[in-house]
CSV table of C-alpha atoms and ligand atoms in Angstrom, one decimal:
chain,number,residue,atom,x,y,z
A,1355,UNK,CA,-15.6,12.0,33.6
A,1356,UNK,CA,-16.8,8.5,34.4
A,1357,UNK,CA,-20.4,9.4,33.4
A,1358,UNK,CA,-19.1,10.8,30.1
A,1359,UNK,CA,-17.0,7.8,29.1
A,1360,UNK,CA,-19.7,5.3,30.3
A,1361,UNK,CA,-22.2,7.2,28.1
A,1362,UNK,CA,-19.7,7.1,25.2
A,1363,UNK,CA,-19.4,3.3,25.7
A,1364,UNK,CA,-23.1,2.7,26.1
A,1365,UNK,CA,-24.0,4.9,22.8
A,1366,UNK,CA,-21.0,3.6,20.6
A,1367,UNK,CA,-23.8,2.4,18.0
A,1368,UNK,CA,-25.2,6.0,17.7
A,1369,UNK,CA,-21.8,7.3,16.6
A,1370,UNK,CA,-19.8,6.8,13.3
A,1371,UNK,CA,-17.1,4.0,13.7
A,1372,UNK,CA,-14.5,6.5,12.5
A,1373,UNK,CA,-14.6,10.2,11.7
A,1374,UNK,CA,-11.5,12.1,10.5
A,1375,UNK,CA,-10.5,14.7,12.8
A,1376,UNK,CA,-11.3,18.2,11.5
A,1377,UNK,CA,-8.8,20.8,11.5
A,1378,UNK,CA,-10.2,22.6,14.3
A,1379,UNK,CA,-9.8,19.6,16.7
A,1380,UNK,CA,-6.1,19.4,15.6
A,1381,UNK,CA,-5.4,23.1,16.0
A,1382,UNK,CA,-6.9,22.9,19.4
A,1383,UNK,CA,-3.6,21.2,20.4
A,1384,UNK,CA,-1.3,23.5,18.7
A,1385,UNK,CA,-0.4,26.1,21.3
A,1386,UNK,CA,2.6,27.1,23.4
A,1387,UNK,CA,3.5,25.2,26.6
A,1388,UNK,CA,1.1,26.3,29.4
A,1389,UNK,CA,2.9,27.8,32.2
A,1390,UNK,CA,0.0,28.7,34.3
A,1391,UNK,CA,-2.7,26.6,35.7
A,1392,UNK,CA,-6.1,25.9,34.3
A,1393,UNK,CA,-9.2,24.4,35.3
A,1394,UNK,CA,-9.4,20.5,35.3
A,1395,UNK,CA,-12.9,21.0,33.7
A,1396,UNK,CA,-11.1,22.8,30.6
A,1397,UNK,CA,-8.9,19.8,29.9
A,1398,UNK,CA,-11.8,17.3,30.2
A,1399,UNK,CA,-13.9,19.5,27.8
A,1400,UNK,CA,-11.1,19.7,25.2
A,1401,UNK,CA,-10.8,15.9,25.5
A,1402,UNK,CA,-14.7,15.3,25.1
A,1403,UNK,CA,-14.9,17.8,22.2
A,1404,UNK,CA,-11.5,17.3,20.3
A,1405,UNK,CA,-10.3,14.0,21.1
A,1406,UNK,CA,-12.9,11.3,22.0
A,1407,UNK,CA,-15.0,11.8,18.8
A,1408,UNK,CA,-11.9,11.2,16.6
A,1409,UNK,CA,-10.3,8.2,17.9
A,1410,UNK,CA,-9.5,5.3,15.6
A,1411,UNK,CA,-13.0,3.7,16.7
A,1412,UNK,CA,-11.7,0.3,17.6
A,1413,UNK,CA,-14.2,0.0,20.6
A,1414,UNK,CA,-17.0,0.4,18.2
A,1415,UNK,CA,-18.7,-2.8,17.0
A,1416,UNK,CA,-18.4,-1.8,13.4
A,1417,UNK,CA,-14.7,-1.7,13.6
A,1418,UNK,CA,-12.9,-4.5,11.7
A,1419,UNK,CA,-9.7,-3.1,10.8
A,1420,UNK,CA,-6.3,-4.6,11.3
A,1421,UNK,CA,-6.5,-6.7,14.4
A,1422,UNK,CA,-7.8,-4.5,17.3
A,1423,UNK,CA,-9.4,-5.3,20.4
A,1424,UNK,CA,-12.6,-3.8,21.7
A,1425,UNK,CA,-11.5,-3.2,25.5
A,1426,UNK,CA,-14.1,-3.4,28.3
A,1427,UNK,CA,-15.3,-1.1,30.9
A,1428,UNK,CA,-13.9,-3.5,33.6
A,1429,UNK,CA,-10.5,-3.2,32.1
A,1430,UNK,CA,-10.9,0.7,32.1
A,1431,UNK,CA,-11.8,0.7,35.8
A,1432,UNK,CA,-9.0,-1.5,36.7
A,1433,UNK,CA,-6.6,1.0,34.7
A,1434,UNK,CA,-8.0,3.9,36.7
A,1435,UNK,CA,-7.2,1.9,40.0
A,1436,UNK,CA,-3.7,1.1,38.7
A,1437,UNK,CA,-3.0,4.8,37.9
A,1438,UNK,CA,-4.5,5.9,41.1
A,1439,UNK,CA,-2.0,3.4,43.0
A,1440,UNK,CA,0.9,4.6,40.6
A,1441,UNK,CA,2.7,1.4,41.3
A,1442,UNK,CA,6.0,0.8,39.6
A,1443,UNK,CA,6.2,-2.9,38.5
A,1444,UNK,CA,9.8,-3.1,37.9
A,1445,UNK,CA,10.1,-4.9,41.3
A,1446,UNK,CA,10.4,-4.5,45.0
A,1447,UNK,CA,8.6,-6.3,47.7
A,1448,UNK,CA,5.1,-5.5,47.0
A,1449,UNK,CA,1.7,-7.0,46.3
A,1450,UNK,CA,1.2,-5.6,42.8
A,1451,UNK,CA,4.2,-7.7,41.8
A,1452,UNK,CA,2.3,-10.6,43.0
A,1453,UNK,CA,-0.5,-9.7,40.8
A,1454,UNK,CA,1.7,-9.9,37.8
A,1455,UNK,CA,3.1,-13.3,39.1
A,1456,UNK,CA,-0.5,-14.5,39.3
A,1457,UNK,CA,-0.9,-13.5,35.7
A,1458,UNK,CA,2.2,-15.4,34.6
A,1459,UNK,CA,0.8,-18.6,36.6
A,1460,UNK,CA,-2.5,-18.4,34.8
A,1461,UNK,CA,-0.7,-18.1,31.4
A,1462,UNK,CA,1.5,-21.1,32.2
A,1463,UNK,CA,-1.6,-23.0,33.2
A,1464,UNK,CA,-3.5,-22.0,30.0
A,1465,UNK,CA,-0.7,-22.9,27.7
A,1466,UNK,CA,0.4,-26.0,29.4
A,1467,UNK,CA,3.9,-24.8,30.5
A,1468,UNK,CA,6.0,-26.0,33.3
A,1469,UNK,CA,6.3,-24.3,36.7
A,1470,UNK,CA,9.7,-23.3,35.7
A,1471,UNK,CA,8.5,-21.2,32.9
A,1472,UNK,CA,8.6,-17.4,33.2
A,1473,UNK,CA,6.6,-14.6,31.7
A,1474,UNK,CA,6.4,-11.0,31.5
A,1475,UNK,CA,3.8,-8.3,30.4
A,1476,UNK,CA,5.2,-6.1,27.9
A,1477,UNK,CA,3.7,-3.4,25.5
A,1478,UNK,CA,2.7,-5.8,22.7
A,1479,UNK,CA,3.7,-8.8,20.6
A,1480,UNK,CA,6.3,-6.7,18.6
A,1481,UNK,CA,8.2,-6.3,21.8
A,1482,UNK,CA,7.5,-9.9,23.0
A,1483,UNK,CA,8.7,-11.3,19.6
A,1484,UNK,CA,11.9,-9.2,19.9
A,1485,UNK,CA,12.6,-10.3,23.5
A,1486,UNK,CA,11.9,-13.9,22.5
A,1487,UNK,CA,14.6,-13.6,19.8
A,1488,UNK,CA,17.0,-12.2,22.4
A,1489,UNK,CA,16.4,-15.2,24.7
A,1490,UNK,CA,17.1,-17.5,21.7
A,1491,UNK,CA,20.2,-15.6,20.7
A,1492,UNK,CA,21.5,-15.8,24.3
A,1493,UNK,CA,20.8,-19.6,24.3
A,1494,UNK,CA,22.7,-19.9,20.9
A,1495,UNK,CA,25.7,-17.7,21.7
A,1496,UNK,CA,26.0,-18.3,25.5
A,1497,UNK,CA,27.0,-16.2,28.3
A,1498,UNK,CA,30.0,-14.5,26.8
A,1499,UNK,CA,27.7,-12.8,24.3
A,1500,UNK,CA,26.6,-10.4,26.9
A,1501,UNK,CA,30.0,-8.8,27.6
A,1502,UNK,CA,31.5,-9.4,24.1
A,1503,UNK,CA,28.6,-8.8,21.8
A,1504,UNK,CA,27.8,-10.6,18.6
A,1505,UNK,CA,31.3,-12.2,17.7
A,1506,UNK,CA,29.7,-15.2,16.0
A,1507,UNK,CA,26.3,-13.2,15.2
A,1508,UNK,CA,26.9,-13.1,11.5
A,1509,UNK,CA,26.4,-16.8,11.3
A,1510,UNK,CA,22.9,-17.0,13.0
A,1511,UNK,CA,19.9,-17.6,10.7
A,1512,UNK,CA,16.3,-17.4,11.6
A,1513,UNK,CA,13.2,-18.8,9.8
A,1514,UNK,CA,9.4,-17.6,9.5
A,1515,UNK,CA,6.9,-17.8,6.9
A,1516,UNK,CA,6.1,-15.3,4.2
A,1517,UNK,CA,3.0,-14.4,5.9
A,1518,UNK,CA,4.7,-13.6,9.1
A,1519,UNK,CA,4.4,-10.2,10.9
A,1520,UNK,CA,6.9,-7.3,10.1
A,1521,UNK,CA,7.9,-7.3,13.8
A,1522,UNK,CA,9.8,-10.6,13.3
A,1523,UNK,CA,12.2,-9.1,10.6
A,1524,UNK,CA,12.4,-6.0,12.7
A,1525,UNK,CA,13.5,-8.0,15.7
A,1526,UNK,CA,16.4,-9.4,13.7
A,1527,UNK,CA,17.3,-5.9,12.8
A,1528,UNK,CA,17.1,-4.6,16.3
A,1529,UNK,CA,19.1,-7.7,17.5
A,1530,UNK,CA,21.9,-6.6,15.4
A,1531,UNK,CA,21.7,-9.9,13.3
A,1532,UNK,CA,20.2,-8.1,10.2
A,1533,UNK,CA,17.1,-8.8,8.3
A,1534,UNK,CA,19.0,-10.7,5.6
A,1535,UNK,CA,19.5,-13.5,8.3
A,1536,UNK,CA,15.8,-14.0,8.3
A,1537,UNK,CA,14.5,-16.7,5.7
A,1538,UNK,CA,11.0,-16.2,4.7
A,1539,UNK,CA,9.6,-19.7,4.0
A,1540,UNK,CA,7.0,-20.2,1.4
A,1541,UNK,CA,3.3,-20.8,2.4
A,1542,UNK,CA,0.8,-23.5,1.2
A,1543,UNK,CA,-2.7,-22.8,-0.3
A,1544,UNK,CA,-3.9,-22.3,3.3
A,1545,UNK,CA,-1.3,-19.6,3.9
A,1546,UNK,CA,0.6,-21.8,6.4
A,1547,UNK,CA,4.4,-22.4,6.5
A,1548,UNK,CA,5.6,-25.2,4.1
A,1549,UNK,CA,7.5,-27.3,6.5
A,1550,UNK,CA,9.4,-29.3,3.8
A,1551,UNK,CA,10.7,-25.9,2.5
A,1552,UNK,CA,11.5,-24.9,6.0
A,1553,UNK,CA,13.6,-28.2,6.4
A,1554,UNK,CA,15.3,-27.5,3.1
A,1555,UNK,CA,16.3,-23.9,4.0
A,1556,UNK,CA,17.8,-25.1,7.3
A,1557,UNK,CA,19.8,-27.8,5.6
A,1558,UNK,CA,21.1,-25.4,2.9
A,1559,UNK,CA,22.1,-22.9,5.6
A,1560,UNK,CA,24.0,-25.7,7.7
A,1561,UNK,CA,25.7,-26.9,4.5
A,1562,UNK,CA,26.8,-23.2,4.1
A,1563,UNK,CA,28.5,-23.1,7.5
A,1564,UNK,CA,25.6,-21.0,9.2
A,1565,UNK,CA,24.1,-21.5,12.4
A,1566,UNK,CA,20.2,-21.9,12.3
A,1567,UNK,CA,18.9,-20.9,15.7
A,1568,UNK,CA,15.3,-19.5,15.6
A,1569,UNK,CA,12.1,-20.6,14.0
A,1570,UNK,CA,9.2,-18.3,14.5
A,1571,UNK,CA,5.9,-20.0,13.6
A,1572,UNK,CA,2.7,-17.8,13.5
A,1573,UNK,CA,-0.6,-18.8,15.3
A,1574,UNK,CA,-3.1,-16.4,13.4
A,1575,UNK,CA,-1.3,-14.5,10.6
A,1576,UNK,CA,-2.1,-10.9,10.6
A,1577,UNK,CA,-3.3,-10.8,7.0
A,1578,UNK,CA,-5.5,-13.9,6.7
A,1579,UNK,CA,-5.6,-15.6,10.2
A,1580,UNK,CA,-3.6,-18.7,9.0
A,1581,UNK,CA,-2.0,-21.0,11.7
A,1582,UNK,CA,1.4,-22.7,10.7
A,1583,UNK,CA,1.6,-26.5,11.3
A,1584,UNK,CA,2.7,-26.2,14.9
A,1585,UNK,CA,3.2,-29.8,15.6
A,1586,UNK,CA,5.3,-30.4,12.6
A,1587,UNK,CA,7.5,-27.4,13.1
A,1588,UNK,CA,7.9,-28.4,16.9
A,1589,UNK,CA,9.2,-31.8,15.6
A,1590,UNK,CA,11.5,-30.4,13.2
A,1591,UNK,CA,12.9,-27.7,15.7
A,1592,UNK,CA,13.3,-30.5,18.4
A,1593,UNK,CA,15.3,-32.6,15.8
A,1594,UNK,CA,17.4,-29.8,14.7
A,1595,UNK,CA,17.9,-28.4,18.1
A,1596,UNK,CA,16.5,-24.9,17.0
A,1597,UNK,CA,14.5,-22.4,19.4
A,1598,UNK,CA,10.7,-22.8,18.5
A,1599,UNK,CA,9.0,-19.5,19.0
A,1600,UNK,CA,5.3,-18.9,18.3
A,1601,UNK,CA,4.1,-15.5,17.4
A,1602,UNK,CA,0.4,-15.9,18.6
A,1603,UNK,CA,-0.2,-12.2,18.8
A,1604,UNK,CA,-3.9,-12.5,18.4
A,1605,UNK,CA,-4.8,-16.4,18.1
A,1606,UNK,CA,-2.7,-17.9,21.0
A,1607,UNK,CA,-5.7,-16.8,23.4
A,1608,UNK,CA,-7.9,-19.0,21.1
A,1609,UNK,CA,-6.5,-21.7,23.8
A,1610,UNK,CA,-9.5,-20.3,25.9
A,1611,UNK,CA,-12.0,-21.4,23.1
A,1612,UNK,CA,-12.9,-25.2,23.1
A,1613,UNK,CA,-13.5,-25.2,19.1
A,1614,UNK,CA,-10.2,-23.0,18.3
A,1615,UNK,CA,-8.0,-24.9,20.9
A,1616,UNK,CA,-7.3,-28.1,18.9
A,1617,UNK,CA,-6.1,-26.1,16.0
A,1618,UNK,CA,-3.3,-24.7,18.3
A,1619,UNK,CA,-1.9,-28.1,19.1
A,1620,UNK,CA,1.8,-28.1,19.2
A,1621,UNK,CA,2.0,-24.6,20.6
A,1622,UNK,CA,2.5,-26.0,24.0
A,1623,UNK,CA,6.0,-27.6,23.0
A,1624,UNK,CA,7.1,-23.9,22.0
A,1625,UNK,CA,10.3,-22.6,23.7
A,1626,UNK,CA,8.6,-19.1,23.9
A,1627,UNK,CA,5.1,-17.7,22.9
A,1628,UNK,CA,4.4,-14.0,22.3
A,1629,UNK,CA,0.9,-12.8,22.3
A,1630,UNK,CA,-1.4,-9.9,23.1
A,1631,UNK,CA,-4.1,-9.6,25.7
A,1632,UNK,CA,-5.2,-6.3,24.1
A,1633,UNK,CA,-6.5,-8.1,20.9
A,1634,UNK,CA,-8.7,-11.3,21.3
A,1635,UNK,CA,-8.3,-10.9,25.2
A,1636,UNK,CA,-10.3,-7.6,24.9
A,1637,UNK,CA,-7.9,-6.0,27.7
A,1638,UNK,CA,-7.5,-2.2,27.1
A,1639,UNK,CA,-4.2,-1.2,25.3
A,1640,UNK,CA,-1.5,-1.9,25.9
A,1641,UNK,CA,-1.0,-5.6,27.3
A,1642,UNK,CA,1.3,-7.9,25.5
A,1643,UNK,CA,3.0,-11.1,26.9
A,1644,UNK,CA,6.0,-13.1,26.6
A,1645,UNK,CA,6.1,-16.6,27.9
A,1646,UNK,CA,9.4,-18.6,28.1
A,1647,UNK,CA,9.7,-22.2,28.9
A,1648,UNK,CA,13.2,-21.9,30.4
A,1649,UNK,CA,12.7,-19.2,33.0
A,1650,UNK,CA,16.2,-19.4,34.1
A,1651,UNK,CA,17.6,-18.7,30.6
A,1652,UNK,CA,15.1,-16.0,30.1
A,1653,UNK,CA,16.2,-14.3,33.4
A,1654,UNK,CA,20.0,-14.7,32.3
A,1655,UNK,CA,19.2,-13.0,29.1
A,1656,UNK,CA,18.1,-9.7,30.7
A,1657,UNK,CA,19.2,-9.5,34.5
A,1658,UNK,CA,22.1,-7.4,35.4
A,1659,UNK,CA,24.3,-9.4,37.5
A,1660,UNK,CA,25.3,-6.5,39.6
A,1661,UNK,CA,21.8,-5.4,40.3
A,1662,UNK,CA,20.7,-9.0,40.9
A,1663,UNK,CA,23.5,-9.8,43.6
A,1664,UNK,CA,22.5,-6.6,45.5
A,1665,UNK,CA,19.0,-7.7,46.4
A,1666,UNK,CA,17.9,-8.0,49.9
A,1667,UNK,CA,16.4,-11.2,51.4
A,1668,UNK,CA,14.1,-8.9,53.6
A,1669,UNK,CA,12.7,-5.4,53.5
A,1670,UNK,CA,11.3,-3.5,50.5
A,1671,UNK,CA,14.2,-4.6,48.3
A,1672,UNK,CA,13.3,-8.4,48.8
A,1673,UNK,CA,11.5,-10.6,46.6
A,1674,UNK,CA,14.0,-11.5,43.9
A,1675,UNK,CA,13.6,-12.1,41.0
A,1676,UNK,CA,11.8,-9.0,40.0
A,1677,UNK,CA,10.0,-8.4,36.8
A,1678,UNK,CA,12.8,-6.0,35.7
A,1679,UNK,CA,15.1,-9.0,35.6
A,1680,UNK,CA,13.2,-10.5,32.7
A,1681,UNK,CA,13.3,-7.5,30.2
A,1682,UNK,CA,14.7,-4.3,29.2
A,1683,UNK,CA,12.4,-2.0,31.2
A,1684,UNK,CA,13.1,-1.0,34.8
A,1685,UNK,CA,10.0,1.1,35.4
A,1686,UNK,CA,7.0,-0.6,34.3
A,1687,UNK,CA,3.2,0.1,34.6
A,1688,UNK,CA,0.7,-2.1,36.3
A,1689,UNK,CA,-0.7,-3.6,33.1
A,1690,UNK,CA,-1.1,-6.8,35.2
A,1691,UNK,CA,-4.1,-5.2,37.1
A,1692,UNK,CA,-6.4,-4.7,34.1
A,1693,UNK,CA,-5.5,-8.1,32.7
A,1694,UNK,CA,-6.0,-9.7,36.1
A,1695,UNK,CA,-9.5,-7.8,36.4
A,1696,UNK,CA,-10.5,-9.0,32.9
A,1697,UNK,CA,-9.8,-12.7,33.6
A,1698,UNK,CA,-11.1,-12.5,37.3
A,1699,UNK,CA,-14.4,-10.8,36.2
A,1700,UNK,CA,-15.2,-12.5,33.0
A,1701,UNK,CA,-13.3,-16.0,33.3
A,1702,UNK,CA,-11.5,-17.8,30.6
A,1703,UNK,CA,-14.7,-19.6,29.4
A,1704,UNK,CA,-16.6,-16.4,28.6
A,1705,UNK,CA,-13.5,-14.8,26.9
A,1706,UNK,CA,-13.3,-18.1,24.9
A,1707,UNK,CA,-17.1,-17.7,23.9
A,1708,UNK,CA,-16.2,-14.2,22.7
A,1709,UNK,CA,-13.4,-15.7,20.5
A,1710,UNK,CA,-15.6,-18.5,19.2
A,1711,UNK,CA,-18.3,-15.9,18.4
A,1712,UNK,CA,-15.9,-13.6,16.3
A,1713,UNK,CA,-15.0,-16.7,14.3
A,1714,UNK,CA,-18.7,-17.6,13.8
A,1715,UNK,CA,-19.2,-14.2,12.5
A,1716,UNK,CA,-16.4,-14.6,10.1
A,1717,UNK,CA,-18.0,-17.8,8.8
A,1718,UNK,CA,-21.3,-15.8,8.5
A,1719,UNK,CA,-19.5,-13.0,6.5
A,1720,UNK,CA,-18.0,-15.7,4.3
A,1721,UNK,CA,-21.6,-17.0,3.7
A,1722,UNK,CA,-22.8,-13.7,2.8
A,1723,UNK,CA,-20.0,-13.3,0.2
A,1724,UNK,CA,-20.7,-16.7,-1.3
A,1725,UNK,CA,-24.4,-15.6,-1.6
A,1726,UNK,CA,-23.5,-12.3,-3.3
A,1727,UNK,CA,-22.5,-12.5,-7.0
A,1728,UNK,CA,-20.8,-9.0,-6.7
A,1729,UNK,CA,-18.3,-10.3,-4.0
A,1730,UNK,CA,-15.3,-12.7,-4.1
A,1731,UNK,CA,-13.7,-14.4,-1.2
A,1732,UNK,CA,-9.9,-13.9,-1.7
A,1733,UNK,CA,-8.6,-16.2,1.2
A,1734,UNK,CA,-9.7,-19.3,3.0
A,1735,UNK,CA,-11.3,-18.2,6.5
A,1736,UNK,CA,-9.2,-20.1,9.2
A,1737,UNK,CA,-10.4,-18.0,12.2
A,1738,UNK,CA,-11.9,-14.6,12.3
A,1739,UNK,CA,-10.4,-12.7,9.3
A,1740,UNK,CA,-12.1,-12.5,5.9
A,1741,UNK,CA,-10.4,-11.1,2.8
A,1742,UNK,CA,-12.7,-10.3,-0.1
A,1743,UNK,CA,-13.2,-7.9,-3.0
A,1744,UNK,CA,-16.1,-6.2,-4.9
A,1745,UNK,CA,-16.4,-7.4,-8.5
A,1746,UNK,CA,-16.7,-4.6,-10.6
A,1747,UNK,CA,-17.7,-4.2,-14.3
A,1748,UNK,CA,-17.1,-1.7,-17.0
A,1749,UNK,CA,-19.9,0.1,-18.7
A,1750,UNK,CA,-20.6,-2.8,-21.1
A,1751,UNK,CA,-20.9,-5.2,-18.3
A,1752,UNK,CA,-17.4,-6.9,-18.6
A,1753,UNK,CA,-15.5,-7.9,-15.4
A,1754,UNK,CA,-12.8,-5.2,-14.6
A,1755,UNK,CA,-9.3,-6.4,-15.2
A,1756,UNK,CA,-7.1,-7.0,-12.0
A,1757,UNK,CA,-5.6,-3.5,-12.0
A,1758,UNK,CA,-8.7,-1.6,-12.3
A,1759,UNK,CA,-10.4,-4.0,-9.7
A,1760,UNK,CA,-7.5,-3.2,-7.3
A,1761,UNK,CA,-8.1,0.5,-7.8
A,1762,UNK,CA,-11.7,0.2,-7.4
A,1763,UNK,CA,-11.6,-1.9,-4.2
A,1764,UNK,CA,-9.0,0.4,-2.6
A,1765,UNK,CA,-11.5,3.3,-3.3
A,1766,UNK,CA,-14.3,1.3,-1.8
A,1767,UNK,CA,-12.3,0.6,1.3
A,1768,UNK,CA,-11.6,4.2,2.0
A,1769,UNK,CA,-15.2,5.4,1.1
A,1770,UNK,CA,-16.6,2.8,3.5
A,1771,UNK,CA,-14.2,3.9,6.3
A,1772,UNK,CA,-15.3,7.5,5.8
A,1773,UNK,CA,-19.0,6.6,5.8
A,1774,UNK,CA,-18.5,5.8,9.4
A,1775,UNK,CA,-20.7,2.6,8.9
A,1776,UNK,CA,-17.8,0.1,9.1
A,1777,UNK,CA,-14.0,0.2,9.2
A,1778,UNK,CA,-12.4,-2.6,7.5
A,1779,UNK,CA,-8.9,-2.4,6.5
A,1780,UNK,CA,-6.8,-3.4,3.3
A,1781,UNK,CA,-4.2,-6.1,2.5
A,1782,UNK,CA,-2.9,-7.8,-0.7
A,1783,UNK,CA,-3.6,-11.4,-1.2
A,1784,UNK,CA,-1.6,-13.1,-3.9
A,1785,UNK,CA,-1.1,-9.7,-5.4
A,1786,UNK,CA,-4.7,-8.7,-5.4
A,1787,UNK,CA,-6.0,-5.8,-3.3
A,1788,UNK,CA,-8.5,-7.2,-0.7
A,1789,UNK,CA,-10.8,-5.7,1.7
A,1790,UNK,CA,-10.1,-7.3,5.0
A,1791,UNK,CA,-12.5,-7.6,7.9
A,1792,UNK,CA,-10.7,-8.8,11.1
A,1793,UNK,CA,-13.6,-9.5,13.8
A,1794,UNK,CA,-12.1,-8.9,17.1
A,1795,UNK,CA,-14.3,-7.0,19.2
A,1796,UNK,CA,-16.8,-8.6,21.6
A,1797,UNK,CA,-19.5,-6.0,20.7
A,1798,UNK,CA,-19.7,-7.1,17.0
A,1799,UNK,CA,-22.9,-8.7,16.0
A,1800,UNK,CA,-24.3,-10.2,12.7
A,1801,UNK,CA,-26.1,-6.8,12.0
A,1802,UNK,CA,-22.8,-5.2,11.9
A,1803,UNK,CA,-21.5,-7.7,9.4
A,1804,UNK,CA,-24.7,-7.0,7.2
A,1805,UNK,CA,-24.0,-3.4,7.4
A,1806,UNK,CA,-20.4,-3.9,6.2
A,1807,UNK,CA,-21.6,-5.9,3.2
A,1808,UNK,CA,-24.3,-3.4,2.4
A,1809,UNK,CA,-21.9,-0.5,2.6
A,1810,UNK,CA,-19.4,-2.4,0.3
A,1811,UNK,CA,-22.1,-3.0,-2.4
A,1812,UNK,CA,-23.6,0.4,-2.2
A,1813,UNK,CA,-20.3,2.0,-2.4
A,1814,UNK,CA,-19.0,-0.5,-5.0
A,1815,UNK,CA,-22.2,0.4,-7.2
A,1816,UNK,CA,-22.0,4.1,-6.8
A,1817,UNK,CA,-18.2,4.2,-7.6
A,1818,UNK,CA,-18.6,2.2,-10.7
A,1819,UNK,CA,-21.3,4.5,-11.9
A,1820,UNK,CA,-18.9,7.4,-11.4
A,1821,UNK,CA,-16.2,5.4,-13.5
A,1822,UNK,CA,-18.9,4.7,-16.2
A,1823,UNK,CA,-20.0,8.3,-16.5
A,1824,UNK,CA,-16.5,9.4,-16.6
A,1825,UNK,CA,-15.8,7.1,-19.4
A,1826,UNK,CA,-18.8,8.3,-21.4
A,1827,UNK,CA,-17.6,11.9,-21.0
A,1828,UNK,CA,-14.4,10.9,-22.3
A,1829,UNK,CA,-12.3,11.5,-19.2
B,1229,LIG,C1,-0.6,-7.6,16.0
B,1229,LIG,C2,0.4,-8.6,15.7
B,1229,LIG,C3,1.7,-8.4,15.9
B,1229,LIG,C4,2.2,-7.1,16.7
B,1229,LIG,O1,1.6,-7.0,17.9
B,1229,LIG,P1,1.6,-5.6,18.7
B,1229,LIG,O2,0.8,-5.8,19.9
B,1229,LIG,O3,0.8,-4.7,17.7
B,1229,LIG,O4,3.0,-5.1,18.9
B,1229,LIG,C5,2.7,-9.3,15.8
B,1229,LIG,N1,2.3,-10.4,15.1
B,1229,LIG,C6,1.0,-10.6,14.7
B,1229,LIG,C7,0.7,-12.0,14.1
B,1229,LIG,C8,0.1,-9.8,15.0
B,1229,LIG,O5,-1.3,-9.9,14.7
């Protein structure tokens, strides 16, 4: 199994980025619950034949869709060790918990947080955003909100930018506050939150007798990679006494890159930061993180007082507080090990270089778009995400209208994905359909960017021909 998976990683370039699973692969899984035993080699064969070739492809250097990390063999091996050990990271007096505590200490150090800050590895930033919001809700409503629920919850209001991730609104929903309590603040030309508009929204809500309690700034928006003005938002949050949360899902780890870190100034003033090690950090899925400045508040949000008081000072039930006191999960996987291995083996500087390199590749792609008449950049390139489109023409050479252009680009995107050459994803920028390349994988090099550009141009030209000949034939 190890040989096969290493071969797979070593020869990624010889395979398509993505290939839709054929029906035979899907049907191979459709049979009744096996009651008897079968050979391990059979399960392995099925995996190699029907699963491995048809994954989404985010380990592949040509994968540029959404914001997916590439993973590493180091993380893979650590994951194997973690599974072999089968540690349950909910708590107890055991060394695996110390590994997670070391990770928390490293994260505190990286982000310049005090010793009293707490942290927890979670599934991903969606969960970390939700938990950050719950800590802020606890801070706003106080201890009684745990037994009594949201007696005053209908007055709480939260703020984020129009470019924020869906998981912020979802967090309000899941927290029982309702998505209508979230104000989506307008963004400027650089897709950053408009702080004057934020200030006005807060004032209006206060005037209406509401309780503004949570501002979620974004460091690296998912559609274009914009970073909200963190310093100005930190100032405002401080003046207004509102919780300052940063959704730094992918870009917070830019702190490891000397050229990106200055763009993140102000993040160190956050009350909580949510981010992922499985994106720019290259740790295999899943590895999200929540960092909270006030560790005591964090613990009081989640710890069950009964469980907490029954801890021992010695023996296997010692070592409080436990990770399970800082979140909703009691049983927890050993995510800390693959994360610790990744930092221990590569070091923060090397990971920072990978991050800088993905941004350099994004600038290279921006340059190729600028040099190509048939391509148009649709959003400024702040970090590693490039949104662009193919400029199609009709049979008489006139530029396509926006509606036809959107349709053509949506078709180009799917055709390029199906070609297996590259896998960008799509988004809308100011109402226009954009092909979006998010360069996250440490394996991606300039030749992969060239392959993407060539594939978009060739596919665009071919589809255009199709449109023209259809038009000629009166379809
Ligand atoms: C990816 C992302 C999320 C969600 O993170 P998951 O790890 O997928 O749950 C939230 N916010 C932003 C800005 C993201 O890029």
